[in-house]
PDB file of C-alpha atoms in Angstrom:
ATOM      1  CA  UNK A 497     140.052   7.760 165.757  1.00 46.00           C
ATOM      2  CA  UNK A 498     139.934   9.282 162.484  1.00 80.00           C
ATOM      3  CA  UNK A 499     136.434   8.081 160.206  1.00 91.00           C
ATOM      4  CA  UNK A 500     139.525   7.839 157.245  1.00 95.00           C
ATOM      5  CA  UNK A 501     140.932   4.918 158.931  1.00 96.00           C
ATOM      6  CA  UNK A 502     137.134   2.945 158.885  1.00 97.00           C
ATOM      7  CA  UNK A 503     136.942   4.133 155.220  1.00 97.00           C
ATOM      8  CA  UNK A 504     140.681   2.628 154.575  1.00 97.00           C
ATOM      9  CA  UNK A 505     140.040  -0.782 156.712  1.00 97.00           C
ATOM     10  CA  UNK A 506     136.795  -1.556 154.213  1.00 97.00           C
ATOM     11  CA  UNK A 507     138.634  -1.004 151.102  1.00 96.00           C
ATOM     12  CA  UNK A 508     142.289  -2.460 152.013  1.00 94.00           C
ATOM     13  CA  UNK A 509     140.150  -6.025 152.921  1.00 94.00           C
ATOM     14  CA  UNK A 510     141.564  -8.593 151.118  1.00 92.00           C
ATOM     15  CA  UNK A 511     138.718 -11.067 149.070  1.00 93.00           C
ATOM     16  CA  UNK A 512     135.937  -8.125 149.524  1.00 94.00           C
ATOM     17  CA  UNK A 513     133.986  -6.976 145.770  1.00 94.00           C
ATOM     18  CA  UNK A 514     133.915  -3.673 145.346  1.00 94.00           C
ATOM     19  CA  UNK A 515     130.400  -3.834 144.820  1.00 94.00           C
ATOM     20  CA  UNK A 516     130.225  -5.749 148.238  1.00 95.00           C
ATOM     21  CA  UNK A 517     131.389  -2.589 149.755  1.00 96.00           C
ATOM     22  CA  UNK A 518     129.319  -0.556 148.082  1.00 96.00           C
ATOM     23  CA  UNK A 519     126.280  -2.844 149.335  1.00 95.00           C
ATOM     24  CA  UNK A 520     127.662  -2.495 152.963  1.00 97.00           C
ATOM     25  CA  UNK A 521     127.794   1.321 152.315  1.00 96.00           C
ATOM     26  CA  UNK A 522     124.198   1.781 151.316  1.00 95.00           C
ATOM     27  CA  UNK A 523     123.346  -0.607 153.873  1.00 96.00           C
ATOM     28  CA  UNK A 524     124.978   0.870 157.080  1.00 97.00           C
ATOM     29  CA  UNK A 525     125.929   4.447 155.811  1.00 96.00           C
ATOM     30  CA  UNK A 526     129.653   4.400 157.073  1.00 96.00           C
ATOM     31  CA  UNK A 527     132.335   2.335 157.141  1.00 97.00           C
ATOM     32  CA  UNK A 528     132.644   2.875 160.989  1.00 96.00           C
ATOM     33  CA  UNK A 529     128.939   1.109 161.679  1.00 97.00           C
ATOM     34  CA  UNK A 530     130.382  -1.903 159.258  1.00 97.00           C
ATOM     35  CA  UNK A 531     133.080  -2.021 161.526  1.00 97.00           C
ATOM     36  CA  UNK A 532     130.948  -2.067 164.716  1.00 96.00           C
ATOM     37  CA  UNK A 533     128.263  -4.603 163.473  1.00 96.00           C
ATOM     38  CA  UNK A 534     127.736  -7.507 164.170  1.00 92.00           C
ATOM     39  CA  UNK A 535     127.918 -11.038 161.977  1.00 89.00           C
ATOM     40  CA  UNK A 536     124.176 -10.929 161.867  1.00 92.00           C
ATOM     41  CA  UNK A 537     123.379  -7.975 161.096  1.00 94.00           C
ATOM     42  CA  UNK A 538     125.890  -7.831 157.696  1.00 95.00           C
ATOM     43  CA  UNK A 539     124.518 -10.925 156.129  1.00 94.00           C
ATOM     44  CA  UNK A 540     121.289  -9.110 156.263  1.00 94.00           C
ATOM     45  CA  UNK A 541     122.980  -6.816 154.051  1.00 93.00           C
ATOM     46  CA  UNK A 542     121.840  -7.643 149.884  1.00 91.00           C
ATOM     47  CA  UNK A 543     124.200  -9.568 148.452  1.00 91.00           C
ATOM     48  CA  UNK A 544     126.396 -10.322 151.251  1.00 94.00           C
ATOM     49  CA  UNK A 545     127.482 -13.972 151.548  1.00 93.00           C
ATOM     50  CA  UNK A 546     128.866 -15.748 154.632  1.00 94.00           C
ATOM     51  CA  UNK A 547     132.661 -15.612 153.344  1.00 94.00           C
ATOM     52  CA  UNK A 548     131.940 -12.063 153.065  1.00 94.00           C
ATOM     53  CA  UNK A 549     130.787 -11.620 156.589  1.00 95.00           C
ATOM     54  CA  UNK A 550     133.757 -13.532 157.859  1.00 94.00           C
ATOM     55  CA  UNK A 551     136.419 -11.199 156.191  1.00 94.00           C
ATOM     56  CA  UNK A 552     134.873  -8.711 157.954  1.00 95.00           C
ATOM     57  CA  UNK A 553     135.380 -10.152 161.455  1.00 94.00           C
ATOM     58  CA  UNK A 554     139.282  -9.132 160.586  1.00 94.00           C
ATOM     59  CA  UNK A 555     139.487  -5.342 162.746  1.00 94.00           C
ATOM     60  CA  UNK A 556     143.146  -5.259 162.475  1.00 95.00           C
ATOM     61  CA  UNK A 557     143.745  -1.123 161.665  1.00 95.00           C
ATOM     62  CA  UNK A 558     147.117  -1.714 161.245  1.00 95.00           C
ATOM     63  CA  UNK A 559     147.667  -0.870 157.416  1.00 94.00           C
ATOM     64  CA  UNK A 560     144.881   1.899 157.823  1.00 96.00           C
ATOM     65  CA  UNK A 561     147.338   3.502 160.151  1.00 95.00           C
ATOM     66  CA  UNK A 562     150.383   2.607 157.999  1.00 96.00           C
ATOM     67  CA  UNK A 563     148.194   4.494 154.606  1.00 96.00           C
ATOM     68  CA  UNK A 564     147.194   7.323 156.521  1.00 96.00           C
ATOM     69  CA  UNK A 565     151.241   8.110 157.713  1.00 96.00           C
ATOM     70  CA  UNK A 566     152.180   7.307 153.959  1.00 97.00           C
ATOM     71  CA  UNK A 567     149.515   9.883 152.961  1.00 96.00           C
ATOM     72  CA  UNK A 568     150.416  12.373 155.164  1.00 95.00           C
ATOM     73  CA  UNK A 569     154.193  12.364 154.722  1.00 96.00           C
ATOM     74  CA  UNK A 570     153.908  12.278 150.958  1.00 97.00           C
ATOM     75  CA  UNK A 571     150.799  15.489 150.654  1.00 95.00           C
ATOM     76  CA  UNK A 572     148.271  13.111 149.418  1.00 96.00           C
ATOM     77  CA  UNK A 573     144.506  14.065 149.954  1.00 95.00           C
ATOM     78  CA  UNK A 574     141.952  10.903 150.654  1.00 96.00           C
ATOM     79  CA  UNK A 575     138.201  11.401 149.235  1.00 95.00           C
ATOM     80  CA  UNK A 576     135.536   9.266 149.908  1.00 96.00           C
ATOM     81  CA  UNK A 577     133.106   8.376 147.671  1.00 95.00           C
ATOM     82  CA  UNK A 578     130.887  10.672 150.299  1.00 95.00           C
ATOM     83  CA  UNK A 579     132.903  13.522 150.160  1.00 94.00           C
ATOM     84  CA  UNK A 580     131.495  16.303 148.290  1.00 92.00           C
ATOM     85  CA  UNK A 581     134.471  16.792 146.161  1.00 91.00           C
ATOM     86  CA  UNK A 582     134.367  13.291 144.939  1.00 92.00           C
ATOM     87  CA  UNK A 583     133.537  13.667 141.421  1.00 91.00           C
ATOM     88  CA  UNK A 584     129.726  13.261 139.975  1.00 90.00           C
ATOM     89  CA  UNK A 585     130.517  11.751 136.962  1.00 89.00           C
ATOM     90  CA  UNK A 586     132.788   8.732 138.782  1.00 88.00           C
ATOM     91  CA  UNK A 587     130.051   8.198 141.226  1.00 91.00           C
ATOM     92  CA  UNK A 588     127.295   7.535 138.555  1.00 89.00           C
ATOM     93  CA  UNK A 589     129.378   4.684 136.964  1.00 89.00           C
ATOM     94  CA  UNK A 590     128.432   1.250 137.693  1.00 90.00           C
ATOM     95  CA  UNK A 591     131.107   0.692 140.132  1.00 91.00           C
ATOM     96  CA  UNK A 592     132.506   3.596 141.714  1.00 93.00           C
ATOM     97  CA  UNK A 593     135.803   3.246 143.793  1.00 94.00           C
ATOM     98  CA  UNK A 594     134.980   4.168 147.229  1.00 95.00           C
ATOM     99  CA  UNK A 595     138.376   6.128 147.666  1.00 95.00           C
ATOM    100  CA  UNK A 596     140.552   8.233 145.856  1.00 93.00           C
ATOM    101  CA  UNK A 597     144.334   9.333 146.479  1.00 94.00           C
ATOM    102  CA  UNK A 598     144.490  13.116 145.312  1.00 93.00           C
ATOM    103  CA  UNK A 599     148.036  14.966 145.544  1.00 93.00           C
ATOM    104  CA  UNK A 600     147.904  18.285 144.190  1.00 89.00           C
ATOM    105  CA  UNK A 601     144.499  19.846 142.744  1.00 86.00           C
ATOM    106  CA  UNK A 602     141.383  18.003 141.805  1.00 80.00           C
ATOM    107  CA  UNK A 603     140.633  18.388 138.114  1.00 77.00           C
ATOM    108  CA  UNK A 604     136.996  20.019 137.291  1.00 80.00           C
ATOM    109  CA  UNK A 605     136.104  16.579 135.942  1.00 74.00           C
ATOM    110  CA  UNK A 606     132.221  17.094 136.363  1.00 76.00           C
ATOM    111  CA  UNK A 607     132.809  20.526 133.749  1.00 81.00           C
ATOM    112  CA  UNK A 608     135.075  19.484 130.862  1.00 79.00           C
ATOM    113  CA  UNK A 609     133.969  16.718 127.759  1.00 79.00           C
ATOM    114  CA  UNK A 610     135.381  14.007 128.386  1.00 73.00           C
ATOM    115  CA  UNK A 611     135.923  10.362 126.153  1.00 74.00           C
ATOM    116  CA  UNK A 612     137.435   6.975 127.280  1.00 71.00           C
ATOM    117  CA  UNK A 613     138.102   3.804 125.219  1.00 75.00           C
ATOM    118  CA  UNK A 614     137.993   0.797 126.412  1.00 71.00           C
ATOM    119  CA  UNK A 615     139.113  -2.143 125.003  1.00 69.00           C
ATOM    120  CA  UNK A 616     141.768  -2.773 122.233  1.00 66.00           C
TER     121      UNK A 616
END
């Protein structure tokens, strides 16, 4: 089974923070052992609450599998946030996605200025 379709099961759950993922990552070190654990082993994850232990007692793969076809058939690329490619500069903010969808070539985003404006 492909690690991808671990990677795509933690971030397509429904009610889970992407911090809370981020916890479980540092925690366990891939999405596959935060699959495989057990209830009492997650809540001794920081941060992790019993609601968030019970979402992940859901192991249905089935939209993993469906993302991973749509991927595939359209040419798009999956980085995790583990993936050497995935950008420095996105993985220092405060709350990195754990995935990105890539089709076509990755911009040198770690080598050119860059300025964002947030707000109105």
């Amino acid at each position: 089974m492909s690690a991808l379709k671990y990677w795509l099961w933690l971030t397509e759950l429904r009610g889970l923070k992407n911090q809370t993922r981020l916890a479980l990552l540092r925690h366990f070190g891939t999405p596959e052992a935060v699959f495989y654990a057990d209830a009492g082993e997650i809540l001794l994850t920081e941060g992790i609450t019993r609601v968030d232990a019970a979402l992940l007692e859901n192991h249905k793969l089935d939209a993993a599998d469906r993302i991973l076809a749509d991927c595939q058939r359209l040419g798009i690329r999956i980085l995790t946030i583990q993936d050497a490619e995935y950008p420095a500069r996105l993985k220092n903010i405060y709350d990195p996605p754990c995935l990105l969808y890539v089709k076509g070539q990755l911009p040198a985003f770690d080598e050119t200025v860059a300025v964002a404006v947030v707000g109105t």
